[in-house]
Amino acid sequence: MALDAPTTPSSFFSPWPDRLRHSAIILLAAALSLSVLVALDELSPIRAAVVFACIAAAALVPWRLHGAVTSREDVRLGNPVEAAAVNAIVAGMPDPAVLLDRAGRVIHLNAAAAQLAPALRKNELAQFALRSPEIITALREAIATTEPRRATYLDHVPVDRWMELIITPVPVPTTFGGTDKCMLMTFHDQTPLRRVEEMRADFVANASHELRTPLAALSGFIDTLQGPAKEDTKARERFLAIMHTQATRMARLIDDLLSLSRVELSAHVRPDTMVDIVPIIRQVADGLEPLARERQVVVEIDLPEGPVAIAGDREELLRVFENLIENALKYGASGGRIIVSLTSGLSSDGTPELRVMVRDFGPGIAPEHLPRLTERFYRVDVGDSRAQGGTGLGLSLVKHILNRHRGRLLIESVPKNGAAFTACFPQPKSASLA
Ligand code: ADP
């Protein structure tokens, strides 16, 4: 790689500097005036010589000082920029940042950069300290062309991270006027963005897969009904019933997807209307009574007599309790009973909260699944969920609604001993459990 030759400091006479021109004019004027005075016998030649020497000294001292400064420009070649100001700017940058001279030598680096690449040293070539081939190529190109460069690479230390390097040529003011073309290298962690992008792609793939499955069943039955089973009344009834179930599943999926995106859109706006959650829970339990009967599950409701008000969105709270109670009835039916209770307690940081717990006595959930249950489309048993008309979005919706209410979802389970899903809400000061 070619290293740039250092710039030569401007020579004493070329280009003819302003300050020297002024000194020459002063000296010329002094010489003329003194000669006239000597010629007119107003001043002795010796005195005139002394005065001229004084004037010459006065005219040349600033230039000599400047000469001293000029010689300091040699020093500036080692560190040519306004060190303090530029250092402060680089140090203050939130991401790792390194300022290089045109040859690629490190002038300044901030703490984040030192942590990212501990081998970087001031006044040493950055290429020797950076191992990634993508960085080295980008750096070489930036040095050769003095054009901006970008590179993305996978960093492995201390953990795998996708990093983006941006090299920007920057004119940096020097101590003695003028600018030096330096290069600013900044590093940005792209991992969160990549994760979001992967999640988005997974979500689209999952949603289209979930919709395609019932759609394929529907079009298959339509073909059968138009062809081989055209005249078969019994088969027609059976197929129409299945088609109805599939169409309901598709409608539910679309419904859940729309609810999710609605809740996400308003995630930052906390509901501020006070609602009594006791009648909301009762309404959901009453609505699910037919399902409980069908599954032969006894639903025990343990709610306070009086009202319990929280800041909430009634429709969203209905969805929360509907999902939790319905899940208990679907997946925990074998336990024969579920308990829905409302209590108050303290969160881990000591703030009072209201807790609505839905407890079943079914097969429970293995511990490895618990942290993933609120992921979109995550199911312990996909076949079982589909057979129950599930979409895999219910708990994800519950989590988002609770987040919007500044609450949280607790999931506890002991395999073979049932599961407990608890929706916790911050307790307003006025709320009481009568
Ligand atoms: P689904 O539409 O599949 O019910 P959810 O997001 O509501 O989606 O639930 C995700 C998965 O969590 C379910 O598929 C099921 O495997 C598991 N699950 C939820 N509730 C219970 C429960 N009470 N007992 C056992 N497993 C449950």
Short mmCIF file of C-alpha atoms and ligand atoms in Angstrom, two decimals:
data_model
loop_
_atom_site.label_atom_id
_atom_site.label_comp_id
_atom_site.label_asym_id
_atom_site.label_seq_id
_atom_site.Cartn_x
_atom_site.Cartn_y
_atom_site.Cartn_z
CA MET A 1 0.00 0.00 0.00
CA ALA A 2 1.32 3.44 -0.92
CA LEU A 3 1.94 5.81 1.90
CA ASP A 4 1.64 9.49 1.17
CA ALA A 5 4.77 11.65 1.39
CA PRO A 6 4.55 14.27 4.11
CA THR A 7 3.70 17.75 2.96
CA THR A 8 6.68 20.11 2.96
CA PRO A 9 6.16 23.25 5.04
CA SER A 10 6.08 26.44 2.97
CA SER A 11 9.61 27.82 2.40
CA PHE A 12 10.79 31.14 3.79
CA PHE A 13 10.69 33.12 0.55
CA SER A 14 8.45 31.25 -1.68
CA PRO A 15 5.61 32.07 -1.86
CA TRP A 16 6.61 35.61 -0.70
CA PRO A 17 4.70 35.93 2.57
CA ASP A 18 2.74 39.04 3.57
CA ARG A 19 4.55 39.53 6.85
CA LEU A 20 7.98 39.58 5.15
CA ARG A 21 6.72 42.04 2.54
CA HIS A 22 5.57 44.38 5.33
CA SER A 23 8.98 44.14 7.06
CA ALA A 24 10.78 44.94 3.81
CA ILE A 25 8.57 48.02 3.21
CA ILE A 26 9.19 49.26 6.77
CA LEU A 27 12.93 48.82 6.39
CA LEU A 28 12.94 50.56 3.01
CA ALA A 29 10.93 53.50 4.38
CA ALA A 30 13.19 53.72 7.46
CA ALA A 31 16.36 53.62 5.34
CA LEU A 32 15.04 56.37 3.05
CA SER A 33 13.92 58.62 5.92
CA LEU A 34 17.19 58.15 7.83
CA SER A 35 19.25 58.83 4.66
CA VAL A 36 17.34 62.10 4.11
CA LEU A 37 17.93 63.11 7.75
CA VAL A 38 21.65 62.30 7.48
CA ALA A 39 21.84 64.20 4.15
CA LEU A 40 20.21 67.24 5.76
CA ASP A 41 22.70 66.97 8.63
CA GLU A 42 19.86 66.51 11.06
CA LEU A 43 21.21 63.17 12.24
CA SER A 44 24.73 61.81 12.56
CA PRO A 45 25.43 58.64 10.48
CA ILE A 46 26.16 56.67 13.65
CA ARG A 47 22.87 57.61 15.22
CA ALA A 48 21.07 56.87 12.02
CA ALA A 49 22.70 53.42 11.92
CA VAL A 50 21.62 52.74 15.51
CA VAL A 51 18.04 53.87 14.80
CA PHE A 52 17.96 51.73 11.63
CA ALA A 53 19.20 48.72 13.60
CA CYS A 54 16.40 49.23 16.14
CA ILE A 55 13.74 49.57 13.42
CA ALA A 56 15.13 46.51 11.62
CA ALA A 57 14.98 44.49 14.82
CA ALA A 58 11.38 45.62 15.47
CA ALA A 59 10.34 44.74 11.91
CA LEU A 60 12.04 41.35 11.86
CA VAL A 61 11.29 39.99 15.35
CA PRO A 62 7.64 39.04 14.46
CA TRP A 63 8.95 37.30 11.39
CA ARG A 64 11.54 35.44 13.41
CA LEU A 65 8.78 34.42 15.80
CA HIS A 66 6.79 33.23 12.83
CA GLY A 67 9.91 31.41 11.71
CA ALA A 68 9.93 29.63 15.05
CA VAL A 69 6.29 28.76 14.56
CA THR A 70 6.99 27.56 11.06
CA SER A 71 9.59 25.22 12.38
CA ARG A 72 6.90 23.90 14.76
CA GLU A 73 4.97 22.92 11.63
CA ASP A 74 7.41 20.07 11.34
CA VAL A 75 6.02 18.86 14.60
CA ARG A 76 2.51 19.20 13.32
CA LEU A 77 3.32 16.59 10.68
CA GLY A 78 3.27 14.03 13.46
CA ASN A 79 -0.14 15.16 14.73
CA PRO A 80 -1.44 17.70 12.27
CA VAL A 81 -4.90 18.43 13.61
CA GLU A 82 -6.33 20.69 16.28
CA ALA A 83 -5.72 17.93 18.76
CA ALA A 84 -7.88 18.99 21.69
CA ALA A 85 -11.02 19.88 19.73
CA VAL A 86 -10.90 16.89 17.42
CA ASN A 87 -10.05 14.55 20.27
CA ALA A 88 -13.10 15.80 22.17
CA ILE A 89 -15.37 15.25 19.17
CA VAL A 90 -14.08 11.73 18.50
CA ALA A 91 -14.24 10.88 22.20
CA GLY A 92 -17.83 12.14 22.40
CA MET A 93 -19.12 9.97 19.56
CA PRO A 94 -21.47 7.28 20.89
CA ASP A 95 -20.29 4.56 18.50
CA PRO A 96 -16.71 3.36 18.11
CA ALA A 97 -14.85 6.06 16.15
CA VAL A 98 -11.26 6.32 14.92
CA LEU A 99 -9.68 9.30 13.17
CA LEU A 100 -6.90 8.40 10.75
CA ASP A 101 -4.48 10.54 8.80
CA ARG A 102 -4.28 10.13 5.02
CA ALA A 103 -1.80 7.29 5.37
CA GLY A 104 -4.10 5.34 7.69
CA ARG A 105 -2.28 6.13 10.95
CA VAL A 106 -4.43 6.50 14.04
CA ILE A 107 -4.67 10.12 15.21
CA HIS A 108 -7.47 9.72 17.76
CA LEU A 109 -9.76 6.92 18.88
CA ASN A 110 -12.53 6.86 21.45
CA ALA A 111 -13.03 4.40 24.30
CA ALA A 112 -15.65 2.41 22.38
CA ALA A 113 -13.17 1.92 19.51
CA ALA A 114 -10.43 0.85 21.91
CA GLN A 115 -12.82 -1.74 23.32
CA LEU A 116 -13.85 -2.93 19.86
CA ALA A 117 -10.27 -3.20 18.57
CA PRO A 118 -7.84 -3.26 21.53
CA ALA A 119 -4.85 -3.53 19.17
CA LEU A 120 -5.40 0.00 17.77
CA ARG A 121 -2.66 2.38 18.87
CA LYS A 122 -2.18 6.10 18.29
CA ASN A 123 0.36 6.95 15.56
CA GLU A 124 0.31 3.37 14.27
CA LEU A 125 -1.25 2.12 11.06
CA ALA A 126 -4.83 0.99 11.66
CA GLN A 127 -4.52 -1.79 9.09
CA PHE A 128 -2.14 -3.68 11.35
CA ALA A 129 -4.62 -3.68 14.23
CA LEU A 130 -7.79 -4.61 12.35
CA ARG A 131 -8.09 -8.23 11.35
CA SER A 132 -11.26 -8.39 9.28
CA PRO A 133 -10.48 -8.58 5.52
CA GLU A 134 -13.59 -6.47 4.79
CA ILE A 135 -12.28 -3.62 6.96
CA ILE A 136 -8.80 -3.78 5.47
CA THR A 137 -10.12 -3.72 1.90
CA ALA A 138 -12.42 -0.77 2.66
CA LEU A 139 -9.58 1.08 4.37
CA ARG A 140 -7.18 0.50 1.48
CA GLU A 141 -9.74 1.72 -1.02
CA ALA A 142 -10.57 4.78 1.09
CA ILE A 143 -6.86 5.67 1.38
CA ALA A 144 -6.26 5.16 -2.34
CA THR A 145 -9.33 7.08 -3.54
CA THR A 146 -10.09 9.40 -0.59
CA GLU A 147 -13.72 8.46 -1.24
CA PRO A 148 -16.17 7.25 1.43
CA ARG A 149 -16.38 3.47 1.90
CA ARG A 150 -18.75 1.10 3.72
CA ALA A 151 -18.22 -2.50 4.75
CA THR A 152 -20.30 -4.99 6.70
CA TYR A 153 -18.64 -7.82 8.56
CA LEU A 154 -19.33 -10.37 11.26
CA ASP A 155 -17.44 -9.70 14.45
CA HIS A 156 -16.92 -12.72 16.69
CA VAL A 157 -15.50 -11.16 19.87
CA PRO A 158 -16.91 -11.01 22.52
CA VAL A 159 -20.11 -12.35 20.84
CA ASP A 160 -21.22 -12.69 17.24
CA ARG A 161 -22.30 -9.25 16.01
CA TRP A 162 -23.00 -7.81 12.58
CA MET A 163 -21.02 -4.59 12.33
CA GLU A 164 -21.07 -1.88 9.71
CA LEU A 165 -17.97 0.21 9.12
CA ILE A 166 -18.30 3.62 7.50
CA ILE A 167 -15.18 5.47 6.39
CA THR A 168 -15.76 9.15 5.69
CA PRO A 169 -13.04 11.51 4.44
CA VAL A 170 -13.14 14.63 6.62
CA PRO A 171 -11.21 17.88 6.18
CA VAL A 172 -9.83 18.59 9.65
CA PRO A 173 -8.61 22.12 10.49
CA THR A 174 -4.96 22.29 11.46
CA THR A 175 -3.44 24.43 14.21
CA PHE A 176 -1.78 26.81 11.73
CA GLY A 177 -4.69 27.39 9.36
CA GLY A 178 -5.74 25.27 6.40
CA THR A 179 -7.06 21.71 6.57
CA ASP A 180 -5.75 18.17 6.43
CA LYS A 181 -7.75 15.43 4.76
CA CYS A 182 -8.25 12.78 7.41
CA MET A 183 -10.52 9.73 7.51
CA LEU A 184 -13.14 9.07 10.15
CA MET A 185 -13.93 5.40 10.71
CA THR A 186 -17.17 4.75 12.61
CA PHE A 187 -18.51 1.32 13.53
CA HIS A 188 -22.21 0.59 14.00
CA ASP A 189 -23.74 -2.53 15.53
CA GLN A 190 -26.30 -3.75 13.00
CA THR A 191 -27.28 -6.88 14.95
CA PRO A 192 -30.61 -5.55 16.36
CA LEU A 193 -31.64 -4.34 12.89
CA ARG A 194 -30.72 -7.69 11.33
CA ARG A 195 -32.70 -9.52 14.03
CA VAL A 196 -35.77 -7.38 13.36
CA GLU A 197 -35.37 -8.03 9.65
CA GLU A 198 -35.10 -11.80 10.26
CA MET A 199 -38.16 -11.68 12.53
CA ARG A 200 -40.11 -9.80 9.89
CA ALA A 201 -39.17 -12.34 7.23
CA ASP A 202 -40.06 -15.24 9.58
CA PHE A 203 -43.36 -13.58 10.41
CA VAL A 204 -44.34 -13.16 6.76
CA ALA A 205 -43.30 -16.76 6.01
CA ASN A 206 -45.27 -18.08 9.01
CA ALA A 207 -48.37 -16.00 8.31
CA SER A 208 -48.50 -17.05 4.66
CA HIS A 209 -47.92 -20.68 5.61
CA GLU A 210 -50.73 -20.54 8.19
CA LEU A 211 -53.10 -19.01 5.63
CA ARG A 212 -52.05 -21.31 2.81
CA THR A 213 -52.84 -24.49 4.76
CA PRO A 214 -56.59 -23.86 5.23
CA LEU A 215 -56.75 -22.29 1.78
CA ALA A 216 -55.32 -25.46 0.22
CA ALA A 217 -57.88 -27.55 2.15
CA LEU A 218 -60.71 -25.32 0.95
CA SER A 219 -59.74 -25.45 -2.71
CA GLY A 220 -59.20 -29.24 -2.45
CA PHE A 221 -62.74 -29.72 -1.12
CA ILE A 222 -64.18 -27.37 -3.73
CA ASP A 223 -62.55 -29.52 -6.47
CA THR A 224 -63.93 -32.69 -4.87
CA LEU A 225 -67.41 -31.23 -4.55
CA GLN A 226 -67.35 -30.10 -8.17
CA GLY A 227 -66.04 -33.49 -9.34
CA PRO A 228 -66.20 -36.95 -7.74
CA ALA A 229 -68.51 -36.00 -4.82
CA LYS A 230 -70.88 -33.91 -6.96
CA GLU A 231 -73.90 -36.16 -6.38
CA ASP A 232 -72.86 -37.53 -2.95
CA THR A 233 -75.12 -35.73 -0.44
CA LYS A 234 -73.51 -37.30 2.64
CA ALA A 235 -69.96 -36.43 1.55
CA ARG A 236 -71.11 -32.93 0.63
CA GLU A 237 -72.43 -32.30 4.17
CA ARG A 238 -69.23 -33.59 5.74
CA PHE A 239 -66.96 -31.59 3.41
CA LEU A 240 -68.97 -28.40 3.89
CA ALA A 241 -68.57 -28.78 7.68
CA ILE A 242 -64.77 -29.11 7.27
CA MET A 243 -64.71 -26.16 4.88
CA HIS A 244 -66.61 -24.12 7.43
CA THR A 245 -64.02 -24.98 10.12
CA GLN A 246 -61.14 -24.04 7.79
CA ALA A 247 -62.78 -20.78 6.78
CA THR A 248 -63.36 -19.95 10.47
CA ARG A 249 -59.69 -20.66 11.17
CA MET A 250 -58.60 -18.33 8.37
CA ALA A 251 -60.94 -15.62 9.64
CA ARG A 252 -59.56 -16.04 13.18
CA LEU A 253 -56.00 -15.85 11.95
CA ILE A 254 -56.67 -12.65 10.03
CA ASP A 255 -58.53 -11.29 13.05
CA ASP A 256 -55.57 -12.06 15.35
CA LEU A 257 -53.07 -10.57 12.88
CA LEU A 258 -55.09 -7.36 12.65
CA SER A 259 -55.48 -7.18 16.44
CA LEU A 260 -51.73 -7.64 16.86
CA SER A 261 -50.85 -4.87 14.43
CA ARG A 262 -53.48 -2.57 16.02
CA VAL A 263 -52.02 -3.14 19.48
CA GLU A 264 -48.49 -2.64 18.16
CA LEU A 265 -49.49 0.65 16.54
CA SER A 266 -50.83 1.99 19.83
CA ALA A 267 -48.17 0.32 22.03
CA HIS A 268 -46.74 3.66 23.14
CA VAL A 269 -50.13 5.07 24.18
CA ARG A 270 -51.12 3.80 27.60
CA PRO A 271 -54.91 3.44 28.02
CA ASP A 272 -56.20 6.09 30.42
CA THR A 273 -59.90 5.17 30.84
CA MET A 274 -60.73 3.57 34.18
CA VAL A 275 -62.57 0.26 33.72
CA ASP A 276 -63.85 -2.25 36.25
CA ILE A 277 -62.17 -5.58 35.39
CA VAL A 278 -64.44 -7.78 37.50
CA PRO A 279 -67.43 -7.70 35.09
CA ILE A 280 -65.02 -8.06 32.13
CA ILE A 281 -63.64 -11.33 33.52
CA ARG A 282 -67.18 -12.55 34.34
CA GLN A 283 -68.39 -11.71 30.83
CA VAL A 284 -65.57 -13.78 29.29
CA ALA A 285 -66.14 -16.72 31.65
CA ASP A 286 -69.88 -16.67 30.87
CA GLY A 287 -69.19 -16.55 27.14
CA LEU A 288 -66.92 -19.59 27.40
CA GLU A 289 -69.40 -21.59 29.48
CA PRO A 290 -70.51 -23.68 26.45
CA LEU A 291 -66.86 -24.61 25.69
CA ALA A 292 -66.32 -25.53 29.37
CA ARG A 293 -69.40 -27.75 29.28
CA GLU A 294 -68.30 -29.36 26.02
CA ARG A 295 -64.83 -30.08 27.53
CA GLN A 296 -66.36 -31.10 30.86
CA VAL A 297 -64.35 -28.57 32.80
CA VAL A 298 -65.56 -26.87 35.97
CA VAL A 299 -64.70 -23.17 36.01
CA GLU A 300 -64.22 -21.77 39.52
CA ILE A 301 -64.39 -18.01 39.67
CA ASP A 302 -62.80 -16.33 42.67
CA LEU A 303 -63.39 -12.60 42.23
CA PRO A 304 -64.00 -9.79 44.72
CA GLU A 305 -67.58 -8.58 45.23
CA GLY A 306 -66.91 -4.90 44.64
CA PRO A 307 -65.51 -3.13 41.57
CA VAL A 308 -61.77 -3.17 40.83
CA ALA A 309 -60.82 -0.35 38.51
CA ILE A 310 -57.68 -0.17 36.38
CA ALA A 311 -56.63 2.12 33.56
CA GLY A 312 -57.43 -0.10 30.59
CA ASP A 313 -58.95 -0.70 27.19
CA ARG A 314 -62.10 -2.80 27.64
CA GLU A 315 -61.93 -4.55 24.26
CA GLU A 316 -58.26 -5.45 24.70
CA LEU A 317 -58.84 -6.74 28.24
CA LEU A 318 -61.65 -8.95 26.88
CA ARG A 319 -59.12 -10.42 24.40
CA VAL A 320 -56.59 -11.07 27.19
CA PHE A 321 -58.97 -12.99 29.46
CA GLU A 322 -60.62 -14.75 26.48
CA ASN A 323 -57.25 -16.08 25.31
CA LEU A 324 -56.09 -17.19 28.76
CA ILE A 325 -59.35 -18.89 29.80
CA GLU A 326 -59.90 -20.46 26.38
CA ASN A 327 -56.32 -21.84 26.38
CA ALA A 328 -56.91 -23.35 29.85
CA LEU A 329 -60.12 -24.96 28.58
CA LYS A 330 -58.46 -26.23 25.38
CA TYR A 331 -55.06 -27.40 26.58
CA GLY A 332 -55.77 -28.08 30.27
CA ALA A 333 -59.16 -29.78 29.88
CA SER A 334 -57.85 -33.12 31.09
CA GLY A 335 -57.47 -31.59 34.60
CA GLY A 336 -61.25 -31.22 34.81
CA ARG A 337 -61.23 -27.77 36.46
CA ILE A 338 -59.77 -24.31 36.14
CA ILE A 339 -59.61 -21.45 38.63
CA VAL A 340 -59.85 -17.79 37.66
CA SER A 341 -58.84 -15.49 40.51
CA LEU A 342 -58.09 -11.82 41.13
CA THR A 343 -55.62 -10.87 43.84
CA SER A 344 -53.26 -8.04 44.60
CA GLY A 345 -49.54 -8.26 45.30
CA LEU A 346 -46.21 -6.56 44.83
CA SER A 347 -44.06 -6.69 41.71
CA SER A 348 -40.33 -7.46 41.97
CA ASP A 349 -39.56 -3.73 42.27
CA GLY A 350 -42.09 -3.35 45.08
CA THR A 351 -44.91 -1.60 43.17
CA PRO A 352 -48.45 -2.78 43.95
CA GLU A 353 -50.16 -4.75 41.16
CA LEU A 354 -53.42 -6.53 40.44
CA ARG A 355 -53.11 -10.12 39.29
CA VAL A 356 -55.63 -12.11 37.31
CA MET A 357 -54.57 -15.74 37.40
CA VAL A 358 -55.97 -18.50 35.18
CA ARG A 359 -54.88 -21.84 36.62
CA ASP A 360 -55.55 -25.23 35.08
CA PHE A 361 -54.73 -28.76 36.17
CA GLY A 362 -53.94 -30.22 32.76
CA PRO A 363 -50.68 -31.67 31.38
CA GLY A 364 -48.74 -28.44 31.95
CA ILE A 365 -45.85 -27.21 29.79
CA ALA A 366 -42.22 -28.39 29.75
CA PRO A 367 -39.84 -25.66 31.05
CA GLU A 368 -37.94 -25.30 27.76
CA HIS A 369 -41.11 -24.00 26.05
CA LEU A 370 -42.05 -21.41 28.67
CA PRO A 371 -39.81 -18.53 27.48
CA ARG A 372 -40.98 -18.95 23.87
CA LEU A 373 -44.75 -19.22 24.38
CA THR A 374 -45.37 -15.52 23.67
CA GLU A 375 -43.49 -15.62 20.34
CA ARG A 376 -45.72 -15.32 17.32
CA PHE A 377 -46.81 -18.69 15.93
CA TYR A 378 -44.97 -20.60 18.64
CA ARG A 379 -46.83 -23.70 19.79
CA VAL A 380 -45.76 -26.61 21.95
CA ASP A 381 -47.64 -29.00 19.65
CA VAL A 382 -48.57 -27.50 16.28
CA GLY A 383 -51.00 -30.33 15.42
CA ASP A 384 -52.80 -30.03 18.75
CA SER A 385 -53.08 -26.24 18.42
CA ARG A 386 -54.48 -26.51 14.87
CA ALA A 387 -56.92 -29.22 15.91
CA GLN A 388 -58.16 -26.83 18.61
CA GLY A 389 -58.57 -24.01 16.08
CA GLY A 390 -55.50 -22.21 17.44
CA THR A 391 -53.45 -19.68 15.49
CA GLY A 392 -50.34 -19.53 17.69
CA LEU A 393 -50.88 -15.78 18.09
CA GLY A 394 -53.03 -15.70 21.25
CA LEU A 395 -50.30 -15.38 23.89
CA SER A 396 -48.31 -12.98 21.73
CA LEU A 397 -51.40 -10.75 21.57
CA VAL A 398 -51.84 -11.08 25.36
CA LYS A 399 -48.24 -10.02 25.94
CA HIS A 400 -48.54 -6.97 23.66
CA ILE A 401 -51.81 -5.86 25.26
CA LEU A 402 -50.31 -6.21 28.74
CA ASN A 403 -47.21 -4.26 27.66
CA ARG A 404 -49.47 -1.47 26.46
CA HIS A 405 -51.16 -1.49 29.86
CA ARG A 406 -47.67 -1.34 31.46
CA GLY A 407 -48.38 -4.79 32.87
CA ARG A 408 -46.75 -8.20 32.38
CA LEU A 409 -47.59 -11.85 31.84
CA LEU A 410 -46.28 -14.48 34.24
CA ILE A 411 -46.26 -18.12 33.10
CA GLU A 412 -45.66 -20.91 35.58
CA SER A 413 -46.06 -24.60 35.01
CA VAL A 414 -45.11 -27.93 36.47
CA PRO A 415 -45.41 -30.68 33.85
CA LYS A 416 -48.29 -33.06 34.62
CA ASN A 417 -49.49 -30.58 37.24
CA GLY A 418 -51.10 -27.87 35.14
CA ALA A 419 -50.19 -24.31 34.22
CA ALA A 420 -50.88 -20.85 35.60
CA PHE A 421 -50.99 -17.75 33.41
CA THR A 422 -51.12 -14.51 35.40
CA ALA A 423 -51.91 -11.13 33.87
CA CYS A 424 -50.43 -8.43 36.14
CA PHE A 425 -51.56 -4.79 35.96
CA PRO A 426 -50.14 -1.81 37.84
CA GLN A 427 -52.58 -1.10 40.67
CA PRO A 428 -53.99 2.42 40.73
CA LYS A 429 -53.93 3.97 44.22
CA SER A 430 -57.74 4.02 44.37
CA ALA A 431 -58.22 0.33 43.40
CA SER A 432 -59.29 -1.89 46.27
CA LEU A 433 -60.24 -5.54 46.51
CA ALA A 434 -63.46 -5.61 48.55
P1 ADP B 1 -52.79 -21.10 20.12
O1 ADP B 1 -53.58 -20.35 19.13
O2 ADP B 1 -51.99 -22.21 19.54
O3 ADP B 1 -53.57 -21.51 21.31
P2 ADP B 1 -51.35 -19.38 21.94
O4 ADP B 1 -50.37 -18.32 21.64
O5 ADP B 1 -52.58 -18.99 22.67
O6 ADP B 1 -51.68 -20.07 20.55
O7 ADP B 1 -50.62 -20.50 22.77
C1 ADP B 1 -49.36 -20.98 22.33
C2 ADP B 1 -49.15 -22.41 22.78
O8 ADP B 1 -48.99 -22.43 24.19
C3 ADP B 1 -50.29 -23.32 22.50
O9 ADP B 1 -50.24 -23.81 21.18
C4 ADP B 1 -50.06 -24.41 23.52
O10 ADP B 1 -49.11 -25.32 23.00
C5 ADP B 1 -49.41 -23.67 24.70
N1 ADP B 1 -50.38 -23.39 25.78
C6 ADP B 1 -51.08 -22.25 25.97
N2 ADP B 1 -51.83 -22.34 27.07
C7 ADP B 1 -51.61 -23.56 27.60
C8 ADP B 1 -52.10 -24.26 28.75
N3 ADP B 1 -52.99 -23.71 29.61
N4 ADP B 1 -51.64 -25.51 28.97
C9 ADP B 1 -50.73 -26.08 28.15
N5 ADP B 1 -50.25 -25.48 27.04
C10 ADP B 1 -50.69 -24.25 26.77
#
